[in-house]
PDB file of C-alpha atoms in Angstrom:
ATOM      1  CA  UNK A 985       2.602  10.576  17.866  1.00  0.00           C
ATOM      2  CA  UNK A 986      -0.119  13.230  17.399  1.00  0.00           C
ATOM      3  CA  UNK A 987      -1.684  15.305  20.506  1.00  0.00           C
ATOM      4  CA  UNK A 988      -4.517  14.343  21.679  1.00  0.00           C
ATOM      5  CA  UNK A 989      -5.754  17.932  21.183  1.00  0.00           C
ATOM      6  CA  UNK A 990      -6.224  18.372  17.460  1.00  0.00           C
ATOM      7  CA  UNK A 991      -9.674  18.901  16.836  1.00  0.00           C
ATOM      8  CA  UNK A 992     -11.797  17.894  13.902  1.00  0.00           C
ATOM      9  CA  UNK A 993     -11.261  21.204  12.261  1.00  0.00           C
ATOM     10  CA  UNK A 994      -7.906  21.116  11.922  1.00  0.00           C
ATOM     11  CA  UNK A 995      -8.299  18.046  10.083  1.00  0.00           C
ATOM     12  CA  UNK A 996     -11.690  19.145   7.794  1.00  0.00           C
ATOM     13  CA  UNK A 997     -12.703  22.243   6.678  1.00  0.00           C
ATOM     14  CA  UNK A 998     -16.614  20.935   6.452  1.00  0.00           C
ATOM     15  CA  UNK A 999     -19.699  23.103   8.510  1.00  0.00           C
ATOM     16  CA  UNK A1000     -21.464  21.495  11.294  1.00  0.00           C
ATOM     17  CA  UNK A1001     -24.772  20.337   9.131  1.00  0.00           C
ATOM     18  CA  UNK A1002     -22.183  19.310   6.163  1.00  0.00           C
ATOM     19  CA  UNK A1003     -20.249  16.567   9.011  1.00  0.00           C
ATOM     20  CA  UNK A1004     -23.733  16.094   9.901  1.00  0.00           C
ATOM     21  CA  UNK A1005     -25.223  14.661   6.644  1.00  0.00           C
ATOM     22  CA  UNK A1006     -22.059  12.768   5.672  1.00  0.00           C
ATOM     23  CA  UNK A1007     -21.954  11.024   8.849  1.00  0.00           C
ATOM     24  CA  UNK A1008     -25.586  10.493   8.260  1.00  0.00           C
ATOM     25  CA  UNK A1009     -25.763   7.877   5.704  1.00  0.00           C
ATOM     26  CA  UNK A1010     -21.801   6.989   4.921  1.00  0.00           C
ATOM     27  CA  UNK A1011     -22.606   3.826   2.995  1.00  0.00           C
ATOM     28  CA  UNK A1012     -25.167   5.310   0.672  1.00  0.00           C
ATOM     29  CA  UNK A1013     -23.030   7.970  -0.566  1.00  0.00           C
ATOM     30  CA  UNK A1014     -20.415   5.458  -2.749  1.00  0.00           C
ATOM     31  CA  UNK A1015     -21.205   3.581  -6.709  1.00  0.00           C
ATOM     32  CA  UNK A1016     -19.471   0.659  -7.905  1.00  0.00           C
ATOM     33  CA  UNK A1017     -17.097   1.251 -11.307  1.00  0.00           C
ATOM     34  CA  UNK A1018     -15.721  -1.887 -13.154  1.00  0.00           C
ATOM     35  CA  UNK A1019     -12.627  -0.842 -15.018  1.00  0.00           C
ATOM     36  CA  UNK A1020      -9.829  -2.540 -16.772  1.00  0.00           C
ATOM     37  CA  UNK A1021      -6.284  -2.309 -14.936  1.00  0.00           C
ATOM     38  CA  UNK A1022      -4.155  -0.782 -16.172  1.00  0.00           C
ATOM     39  CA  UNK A1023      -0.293  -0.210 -16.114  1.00  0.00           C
ATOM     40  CA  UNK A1024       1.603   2.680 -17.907  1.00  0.00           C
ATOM     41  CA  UNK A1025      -1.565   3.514 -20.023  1.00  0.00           C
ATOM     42  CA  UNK A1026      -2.154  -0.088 -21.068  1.00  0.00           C
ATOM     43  CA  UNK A1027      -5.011  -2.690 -20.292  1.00  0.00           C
ATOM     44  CA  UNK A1028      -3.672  -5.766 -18.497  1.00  0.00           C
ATOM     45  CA  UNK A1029      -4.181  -9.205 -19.414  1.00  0.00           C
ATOM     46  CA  UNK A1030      -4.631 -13.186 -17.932  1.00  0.00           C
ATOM     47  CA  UNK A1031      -2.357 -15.737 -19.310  1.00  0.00           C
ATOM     48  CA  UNK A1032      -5.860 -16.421 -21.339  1.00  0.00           C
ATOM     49  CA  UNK A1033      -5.835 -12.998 -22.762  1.00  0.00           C
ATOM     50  CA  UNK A1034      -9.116 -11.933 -20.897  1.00  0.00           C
ATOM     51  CA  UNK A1035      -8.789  -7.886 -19.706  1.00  0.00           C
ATOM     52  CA  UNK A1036      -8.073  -8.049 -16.044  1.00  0.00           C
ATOM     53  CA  UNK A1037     -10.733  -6.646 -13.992  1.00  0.00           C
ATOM     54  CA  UNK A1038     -10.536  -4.154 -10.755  1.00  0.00           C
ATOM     55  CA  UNK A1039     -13.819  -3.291  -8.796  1.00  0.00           C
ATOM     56  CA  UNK A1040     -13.520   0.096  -7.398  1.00  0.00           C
ATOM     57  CA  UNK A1041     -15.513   1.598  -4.592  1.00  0.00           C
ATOM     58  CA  UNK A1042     -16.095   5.517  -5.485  1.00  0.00           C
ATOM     59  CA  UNK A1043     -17.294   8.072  -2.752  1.00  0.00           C
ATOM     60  CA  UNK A1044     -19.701  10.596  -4.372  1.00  0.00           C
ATOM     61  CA  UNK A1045     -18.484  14.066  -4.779  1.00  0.00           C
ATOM     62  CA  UNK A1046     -18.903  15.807  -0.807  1.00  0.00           C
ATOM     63  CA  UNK A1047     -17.888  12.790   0.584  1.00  0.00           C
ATOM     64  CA  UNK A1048     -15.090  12.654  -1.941  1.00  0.00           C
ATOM     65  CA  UNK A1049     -13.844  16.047  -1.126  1.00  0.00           C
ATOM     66  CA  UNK A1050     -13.864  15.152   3.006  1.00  0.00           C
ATOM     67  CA  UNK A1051     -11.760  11.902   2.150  1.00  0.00           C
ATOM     68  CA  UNK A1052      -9.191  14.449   0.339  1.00  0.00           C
ATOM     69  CA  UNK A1053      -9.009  16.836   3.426  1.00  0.00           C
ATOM     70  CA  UNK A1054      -8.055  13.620   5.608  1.00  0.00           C
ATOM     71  CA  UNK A1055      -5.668  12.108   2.811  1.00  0.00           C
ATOM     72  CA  UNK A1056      -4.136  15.560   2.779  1.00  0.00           C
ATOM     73  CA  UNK A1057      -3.902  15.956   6.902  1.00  0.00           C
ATOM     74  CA  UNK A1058      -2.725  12.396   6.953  1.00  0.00           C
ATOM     75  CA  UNK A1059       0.369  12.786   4.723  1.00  0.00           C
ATOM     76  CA  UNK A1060       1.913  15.755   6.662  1.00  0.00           C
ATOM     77  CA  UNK A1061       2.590  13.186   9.221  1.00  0.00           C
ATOM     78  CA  UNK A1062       5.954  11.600   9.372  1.00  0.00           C
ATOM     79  CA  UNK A1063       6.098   7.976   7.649  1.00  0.00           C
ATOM     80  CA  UNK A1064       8.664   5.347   8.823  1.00  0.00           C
ATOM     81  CA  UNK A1065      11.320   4.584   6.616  1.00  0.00           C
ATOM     82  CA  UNK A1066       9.807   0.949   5.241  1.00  0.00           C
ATOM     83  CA  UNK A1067       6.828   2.668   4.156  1.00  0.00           C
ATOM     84  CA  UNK A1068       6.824   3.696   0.206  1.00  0.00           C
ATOM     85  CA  UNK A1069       2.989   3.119  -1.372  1.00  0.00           C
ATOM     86  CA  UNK A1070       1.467   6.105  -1.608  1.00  0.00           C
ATOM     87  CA  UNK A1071       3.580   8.739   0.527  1.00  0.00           C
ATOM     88  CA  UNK A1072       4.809  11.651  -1.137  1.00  0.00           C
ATOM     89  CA  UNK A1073       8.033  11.585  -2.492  1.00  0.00           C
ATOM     90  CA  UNK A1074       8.252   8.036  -2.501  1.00  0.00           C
ATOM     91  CA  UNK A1075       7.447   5.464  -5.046  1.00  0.00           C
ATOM     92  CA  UNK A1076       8.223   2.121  -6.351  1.00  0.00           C
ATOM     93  CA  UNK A1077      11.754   2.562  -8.330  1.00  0.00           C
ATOM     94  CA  UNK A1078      12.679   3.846  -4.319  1.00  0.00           C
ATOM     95  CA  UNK A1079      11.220   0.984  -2.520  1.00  0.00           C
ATOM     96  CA  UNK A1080      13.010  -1.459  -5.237  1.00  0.00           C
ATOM     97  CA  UNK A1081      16.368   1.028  -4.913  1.00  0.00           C
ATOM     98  CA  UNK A1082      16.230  -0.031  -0.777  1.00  0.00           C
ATOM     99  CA  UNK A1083      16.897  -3.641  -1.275  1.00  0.00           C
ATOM    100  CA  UNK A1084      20.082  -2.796  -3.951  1.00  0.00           C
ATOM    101  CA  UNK A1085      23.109  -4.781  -2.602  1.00  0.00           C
ATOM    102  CA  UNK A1086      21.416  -7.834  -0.813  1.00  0.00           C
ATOM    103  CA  UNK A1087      22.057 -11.412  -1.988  1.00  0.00           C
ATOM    104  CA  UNK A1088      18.679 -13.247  -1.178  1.00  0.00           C
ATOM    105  CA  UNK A1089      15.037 -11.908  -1.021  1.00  0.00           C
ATOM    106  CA  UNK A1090      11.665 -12.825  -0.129  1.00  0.00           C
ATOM    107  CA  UNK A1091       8.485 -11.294  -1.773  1.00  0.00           C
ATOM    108  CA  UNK A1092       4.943 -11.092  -0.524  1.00  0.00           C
ATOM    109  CA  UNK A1093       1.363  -9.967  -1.835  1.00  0.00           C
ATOM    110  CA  UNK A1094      -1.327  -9.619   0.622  1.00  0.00           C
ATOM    111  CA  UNK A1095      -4.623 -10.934  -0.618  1.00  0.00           C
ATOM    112  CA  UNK A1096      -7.814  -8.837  -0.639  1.00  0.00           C
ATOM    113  CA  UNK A1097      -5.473  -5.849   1.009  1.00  0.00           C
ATOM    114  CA  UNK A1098      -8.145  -3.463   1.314  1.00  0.00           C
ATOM    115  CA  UNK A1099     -11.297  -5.381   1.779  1.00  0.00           C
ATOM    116  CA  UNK A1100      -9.323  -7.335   4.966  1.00  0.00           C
ATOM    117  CA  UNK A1101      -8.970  -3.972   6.720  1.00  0.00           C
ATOM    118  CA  UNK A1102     -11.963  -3.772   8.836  1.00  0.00           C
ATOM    119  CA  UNK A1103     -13.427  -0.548  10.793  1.00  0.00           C
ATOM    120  CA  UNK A1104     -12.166  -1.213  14.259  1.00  0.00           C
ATOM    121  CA  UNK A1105      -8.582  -1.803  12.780  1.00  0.00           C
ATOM    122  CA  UNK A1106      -8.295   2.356  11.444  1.00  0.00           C
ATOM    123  CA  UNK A1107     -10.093   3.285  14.771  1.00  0.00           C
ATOM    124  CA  UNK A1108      -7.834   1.846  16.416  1.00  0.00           C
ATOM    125  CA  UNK A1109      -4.500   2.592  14.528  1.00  0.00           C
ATOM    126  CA  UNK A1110      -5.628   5.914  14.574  1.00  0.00           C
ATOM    127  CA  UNK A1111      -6.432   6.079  18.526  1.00  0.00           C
ATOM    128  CA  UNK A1112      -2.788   4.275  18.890  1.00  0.00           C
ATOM    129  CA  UNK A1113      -1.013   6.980  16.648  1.00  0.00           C
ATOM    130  CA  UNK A1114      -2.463   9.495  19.084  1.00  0.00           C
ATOM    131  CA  UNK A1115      -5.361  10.868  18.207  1.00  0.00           C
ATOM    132  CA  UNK A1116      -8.432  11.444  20.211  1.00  0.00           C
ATOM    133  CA  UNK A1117     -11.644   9.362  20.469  1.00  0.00           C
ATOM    134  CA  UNK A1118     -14.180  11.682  18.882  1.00  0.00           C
ATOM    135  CA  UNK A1119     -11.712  12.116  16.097  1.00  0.00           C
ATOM    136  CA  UNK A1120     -11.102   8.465  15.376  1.00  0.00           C
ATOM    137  CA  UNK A1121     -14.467   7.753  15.272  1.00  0.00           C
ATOM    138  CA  UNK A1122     -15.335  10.851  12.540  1.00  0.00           C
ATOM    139  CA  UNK A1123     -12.224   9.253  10.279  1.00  0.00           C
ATOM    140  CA  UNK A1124     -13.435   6.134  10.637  1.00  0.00           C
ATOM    141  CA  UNK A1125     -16.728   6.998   9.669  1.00  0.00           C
ATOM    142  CA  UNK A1126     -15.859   9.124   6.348  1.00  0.00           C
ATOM    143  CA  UNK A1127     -12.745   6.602   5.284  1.00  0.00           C
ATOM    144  CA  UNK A1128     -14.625   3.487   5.604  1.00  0.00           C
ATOM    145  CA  UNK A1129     -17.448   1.476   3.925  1.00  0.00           C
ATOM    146  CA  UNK A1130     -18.842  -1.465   4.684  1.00  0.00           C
ATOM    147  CA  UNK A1131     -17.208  -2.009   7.656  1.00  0.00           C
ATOM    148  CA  UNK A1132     -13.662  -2.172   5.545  1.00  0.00           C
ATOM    149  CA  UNK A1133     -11.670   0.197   3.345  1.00  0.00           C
ATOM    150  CA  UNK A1134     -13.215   1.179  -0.145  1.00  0.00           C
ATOM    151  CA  UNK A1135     -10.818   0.592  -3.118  1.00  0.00           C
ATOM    152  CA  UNK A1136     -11.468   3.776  -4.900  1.00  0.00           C
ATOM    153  CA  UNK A1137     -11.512   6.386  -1.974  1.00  0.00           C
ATOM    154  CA  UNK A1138      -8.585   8.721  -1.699  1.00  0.00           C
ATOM    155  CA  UNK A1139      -7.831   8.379   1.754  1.00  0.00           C
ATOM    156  CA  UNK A1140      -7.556   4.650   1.575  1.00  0.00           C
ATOM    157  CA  UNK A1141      -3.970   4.100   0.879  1.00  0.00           C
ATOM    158  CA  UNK A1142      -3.102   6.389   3.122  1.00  0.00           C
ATOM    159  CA  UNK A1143      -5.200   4.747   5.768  1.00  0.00           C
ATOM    160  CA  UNK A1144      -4.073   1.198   5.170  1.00  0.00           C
ATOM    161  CA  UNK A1145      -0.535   2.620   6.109  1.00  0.00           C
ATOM    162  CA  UNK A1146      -1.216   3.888   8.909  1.00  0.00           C
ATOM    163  CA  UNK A1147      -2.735   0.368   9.643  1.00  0.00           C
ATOM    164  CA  UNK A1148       0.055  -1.336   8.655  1.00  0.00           C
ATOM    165  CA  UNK A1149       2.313   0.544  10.919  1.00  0.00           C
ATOM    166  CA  UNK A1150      -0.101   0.207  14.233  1.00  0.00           C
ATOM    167  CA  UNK A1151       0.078  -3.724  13.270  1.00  0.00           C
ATOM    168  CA  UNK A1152       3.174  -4.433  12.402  1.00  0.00           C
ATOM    169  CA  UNK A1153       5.222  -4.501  15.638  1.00  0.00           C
ATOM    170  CA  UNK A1154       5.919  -7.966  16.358  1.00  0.00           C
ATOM    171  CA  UNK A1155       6.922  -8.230  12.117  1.00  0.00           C
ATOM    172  CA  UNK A1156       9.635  -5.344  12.610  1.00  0.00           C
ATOM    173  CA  UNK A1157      10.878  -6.675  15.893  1.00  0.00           C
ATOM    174  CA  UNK A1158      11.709  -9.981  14.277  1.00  0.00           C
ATOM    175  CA  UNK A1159      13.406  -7.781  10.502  1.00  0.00           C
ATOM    176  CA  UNK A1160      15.308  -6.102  13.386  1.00  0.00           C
ATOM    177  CA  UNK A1161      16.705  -9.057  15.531  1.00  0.00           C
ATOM    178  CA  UNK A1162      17.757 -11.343  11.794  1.00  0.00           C
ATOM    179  CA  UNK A1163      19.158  -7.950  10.301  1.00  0.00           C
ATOM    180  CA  UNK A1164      16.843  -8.072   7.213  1.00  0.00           C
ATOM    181  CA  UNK A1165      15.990  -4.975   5.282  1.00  0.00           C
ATOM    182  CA  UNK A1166      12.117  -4.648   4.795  1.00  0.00           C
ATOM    183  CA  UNK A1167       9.770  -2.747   2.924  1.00  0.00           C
ATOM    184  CA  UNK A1168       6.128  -2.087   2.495  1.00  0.00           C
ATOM    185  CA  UNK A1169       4.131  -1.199  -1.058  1.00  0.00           C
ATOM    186  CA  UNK A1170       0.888  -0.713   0.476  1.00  0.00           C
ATOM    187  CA  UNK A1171       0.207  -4.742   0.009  1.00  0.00           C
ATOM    188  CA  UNK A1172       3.500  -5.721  -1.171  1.00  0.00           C
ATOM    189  CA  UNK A1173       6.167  -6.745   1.436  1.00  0.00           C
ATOM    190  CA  UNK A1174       9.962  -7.369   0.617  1.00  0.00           C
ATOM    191  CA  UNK A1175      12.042  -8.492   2.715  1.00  0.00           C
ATOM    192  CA  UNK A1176      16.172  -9.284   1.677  1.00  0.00           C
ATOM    193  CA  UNK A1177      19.425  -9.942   3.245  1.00  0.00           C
ATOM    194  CA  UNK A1178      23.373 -10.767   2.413  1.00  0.00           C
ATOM    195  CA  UNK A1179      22.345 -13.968   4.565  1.00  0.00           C
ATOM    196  CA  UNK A1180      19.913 -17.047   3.464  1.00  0.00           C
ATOM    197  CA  UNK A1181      17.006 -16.271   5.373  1.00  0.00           C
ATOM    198  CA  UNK A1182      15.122 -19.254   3.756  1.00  0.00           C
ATOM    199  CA  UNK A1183      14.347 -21.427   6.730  1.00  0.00           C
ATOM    200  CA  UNK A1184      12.567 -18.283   8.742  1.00  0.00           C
ATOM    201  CA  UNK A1185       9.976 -17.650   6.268  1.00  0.00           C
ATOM    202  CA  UNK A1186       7.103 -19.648   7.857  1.00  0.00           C
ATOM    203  CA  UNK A1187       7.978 -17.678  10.505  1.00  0.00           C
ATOM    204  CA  UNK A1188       7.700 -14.524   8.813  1.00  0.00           C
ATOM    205  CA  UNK A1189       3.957 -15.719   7.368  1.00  0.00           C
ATOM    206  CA  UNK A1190       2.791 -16.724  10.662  1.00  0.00           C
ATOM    207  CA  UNK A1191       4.030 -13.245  12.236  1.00  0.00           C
ATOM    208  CA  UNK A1192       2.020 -11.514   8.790  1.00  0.00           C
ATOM    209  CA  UNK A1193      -1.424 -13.777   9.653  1.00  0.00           C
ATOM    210  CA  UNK A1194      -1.598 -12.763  13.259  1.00  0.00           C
ATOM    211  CA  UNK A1195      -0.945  -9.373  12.668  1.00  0.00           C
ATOM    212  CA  UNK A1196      -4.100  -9.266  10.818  1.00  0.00           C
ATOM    213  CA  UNK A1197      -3.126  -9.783   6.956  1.00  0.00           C
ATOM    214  CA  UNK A1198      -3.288 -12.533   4.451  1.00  0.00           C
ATOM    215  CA  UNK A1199      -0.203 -13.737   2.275  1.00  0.00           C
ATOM    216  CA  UNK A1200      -1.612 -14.706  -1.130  1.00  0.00           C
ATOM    217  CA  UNK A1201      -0.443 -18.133  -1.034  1.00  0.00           C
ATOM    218  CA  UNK A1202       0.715 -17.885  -5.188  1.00  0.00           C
ATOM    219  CA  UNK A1203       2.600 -14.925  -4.608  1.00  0.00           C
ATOM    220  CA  UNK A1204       5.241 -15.577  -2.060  1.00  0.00           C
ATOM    221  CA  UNK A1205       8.763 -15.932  -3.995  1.00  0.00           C
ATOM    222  CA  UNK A1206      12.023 -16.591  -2.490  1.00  0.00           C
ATOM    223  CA  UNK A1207      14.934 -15.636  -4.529  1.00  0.00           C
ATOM    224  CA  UNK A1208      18.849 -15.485  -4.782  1.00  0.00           C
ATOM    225  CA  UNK A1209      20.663 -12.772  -6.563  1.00  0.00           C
ATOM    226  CA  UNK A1210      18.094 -11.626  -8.710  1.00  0.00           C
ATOM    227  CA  UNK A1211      14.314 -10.739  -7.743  1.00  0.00           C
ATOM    228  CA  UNK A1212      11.026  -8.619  -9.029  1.00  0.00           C
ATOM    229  CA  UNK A1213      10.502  -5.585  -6.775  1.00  0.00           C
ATOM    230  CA  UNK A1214       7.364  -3.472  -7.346  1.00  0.00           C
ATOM    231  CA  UNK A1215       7.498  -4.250 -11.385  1.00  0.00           C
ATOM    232  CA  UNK A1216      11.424  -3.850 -11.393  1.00  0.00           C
ATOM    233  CA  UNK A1217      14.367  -6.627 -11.566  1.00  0.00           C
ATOM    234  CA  UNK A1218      16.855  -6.178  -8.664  1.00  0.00           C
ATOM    235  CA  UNK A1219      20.065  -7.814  -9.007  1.00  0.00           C
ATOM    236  CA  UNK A1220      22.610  -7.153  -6.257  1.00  0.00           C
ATOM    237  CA  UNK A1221      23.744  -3.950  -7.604  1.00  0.00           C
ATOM    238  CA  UNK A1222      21.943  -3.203 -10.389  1.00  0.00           C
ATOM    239  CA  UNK A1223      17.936  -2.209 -11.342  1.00  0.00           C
ATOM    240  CA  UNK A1224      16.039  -2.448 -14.427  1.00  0.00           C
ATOM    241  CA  UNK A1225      12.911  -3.348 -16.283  1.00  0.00           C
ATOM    242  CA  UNK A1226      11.227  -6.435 -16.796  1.00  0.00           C
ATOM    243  CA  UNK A1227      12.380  -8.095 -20.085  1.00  0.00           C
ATOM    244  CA  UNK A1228       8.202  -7.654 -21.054  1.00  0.00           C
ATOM    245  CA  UNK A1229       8.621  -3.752 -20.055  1.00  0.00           C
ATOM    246  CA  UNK A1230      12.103  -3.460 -22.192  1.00  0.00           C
ATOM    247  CA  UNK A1231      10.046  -4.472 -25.262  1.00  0.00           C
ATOM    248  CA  UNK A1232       7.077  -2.236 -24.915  1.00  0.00           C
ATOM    249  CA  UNK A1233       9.334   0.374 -23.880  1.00  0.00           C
ATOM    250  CA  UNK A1234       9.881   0.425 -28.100  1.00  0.00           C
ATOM    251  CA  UNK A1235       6.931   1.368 -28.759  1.00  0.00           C
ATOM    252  CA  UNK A1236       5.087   3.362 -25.289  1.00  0.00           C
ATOM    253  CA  UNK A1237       6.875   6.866 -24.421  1.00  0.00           C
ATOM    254  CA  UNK A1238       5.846   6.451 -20.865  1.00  0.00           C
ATOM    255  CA  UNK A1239       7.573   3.723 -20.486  1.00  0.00           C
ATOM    256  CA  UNK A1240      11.029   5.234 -21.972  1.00  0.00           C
ATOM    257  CA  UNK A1241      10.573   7.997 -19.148  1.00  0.00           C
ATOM    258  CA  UNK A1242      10.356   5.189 -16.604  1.00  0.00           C
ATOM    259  CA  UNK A1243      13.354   3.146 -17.769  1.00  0.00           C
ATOM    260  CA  UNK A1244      15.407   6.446 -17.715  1.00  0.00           C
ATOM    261  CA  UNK A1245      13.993   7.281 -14.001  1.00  0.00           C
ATOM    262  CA  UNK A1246      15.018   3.791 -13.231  1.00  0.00           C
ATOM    263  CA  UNK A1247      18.677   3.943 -14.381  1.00  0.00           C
ATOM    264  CA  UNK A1248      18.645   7.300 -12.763  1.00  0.00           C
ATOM    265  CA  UNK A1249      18.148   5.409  -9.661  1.00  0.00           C
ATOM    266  CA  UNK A1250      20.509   2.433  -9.911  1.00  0.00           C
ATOM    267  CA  UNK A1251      23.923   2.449  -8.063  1.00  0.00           C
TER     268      UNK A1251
END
């Protein structure tokens, strides 16, 4: 929890007419980019061979700079230990290292992750993680557009964490009480056990939807000794790349270095 005494200051190093101006006209200051996604340098694909399309949000340059100041305030605080998108020193070979030993597992995408997140949920994950009102409100204002968080601003994943872990209560309580191990990348959830857990998923969905989020129904997997974590293939003891990454791993350096980071990592 954060005193209720840090000031706006100590979180952004902006004048008095510069908070002014940004606070002004928030919306105005973002432009739309289409782009391809990509993954390890490469343009992804449909199964009809169209490029895959993201739509990203981006802040113009001062308002840019403010949403660095908070992403950079915001990280110094101290994560839980189920949180691994976008934290420093964390990452996806650790969040799929976490779930290493377990038998069965259940994977989750939430759909529309950013866009769901509206403005009163960061003010108020923000006022519940201890800061003060006037302080809320100014992070609220420069994180958020739209009324929701912008896929393309800095501070977003960040933000959507801190969301996640003001929301999330009643979805821990119930990991805690069935002794599952559970993790969160940003708006994938895993969730595995030595134990069949099969028969409490709907009750892990329904605990997900009233905590504010939305399962995409077409990506919720249950599986038994073997299961896709964040891009890599955990089986009981062991980690490694997709059988699709192994073969561009031939040809695309970056993808060597990740294979050896992920052995690196396996027990």
């Amino acid at each position: 929890m954060l005193q209720s005494k840090i000031n706006i200051n100590q979180v952004l190093s902006l004048s008095h007419s510069e908070l002014r101006f940004l606070m002004r006209d928030t919306d105005g200051l973002y432009f739309v980019r289409i782009q391809p996604k990509k993954k390890f340098g490469e343009s992804q694909k449909d199964k009809w061979g169209e490029l895959r399309l993201r739509r990203l949000t981006i802040p113009w340059m001062p308002l840019k700079v403010a949403q660095k100041q908070v992403n950079d305030f915001l990280q110094s605080l101290k994560f839980p230990d189920w949180i691994y998108g976008s934290i420093k020193g964390s990452n996806n070979i650790l969040n799929a290292q976490c779930h290493l030993g377990q038998r069965y597992f259940l994977t989750i995408d939430l759909k529309d992750f950013f866009p769901r997140i509206t403005c009163g949920q960061v003010y108020n994950a923000l006022i519940s993680l201890g800061f003060n009102e006037e302080l809320a409100r100014v992070i609220t204002r420069l994180t958020t557009f739209e009324n929701s968080l912008p896929q393309g601003a800095p501070s977003s994943p960040v933000i959507a964490n801190l969301v996640l872990i003001a929301n999330l209560t009643p979805l821990l309580k119930l990991v805690d009480e069935l002794g599952l191990k559970f993790s969160c990348y940003l708006d994938d959830f895993t969730f595995s056990s030595d134990k069949c857990f099969k028969r409490i998923v709907p009750k892990i969905l329904n605990i997900i939807k009233r905590s504010g989020f939305r399962p995409s129904q077409n990506k919720i997997h249950y599986r038994e000794k073997q299961c896709e974590i964040t891009g890599i293939n955990v089986s009981l003891n062991n980690m490694e790349m997709t059988p699709a990454m192994k073969e561009k791993a031939k040809t695309n350096p970056h993808l060597r270095v990740y294979e050896k980071r992920i052995k690196q990592n396996s027990r």
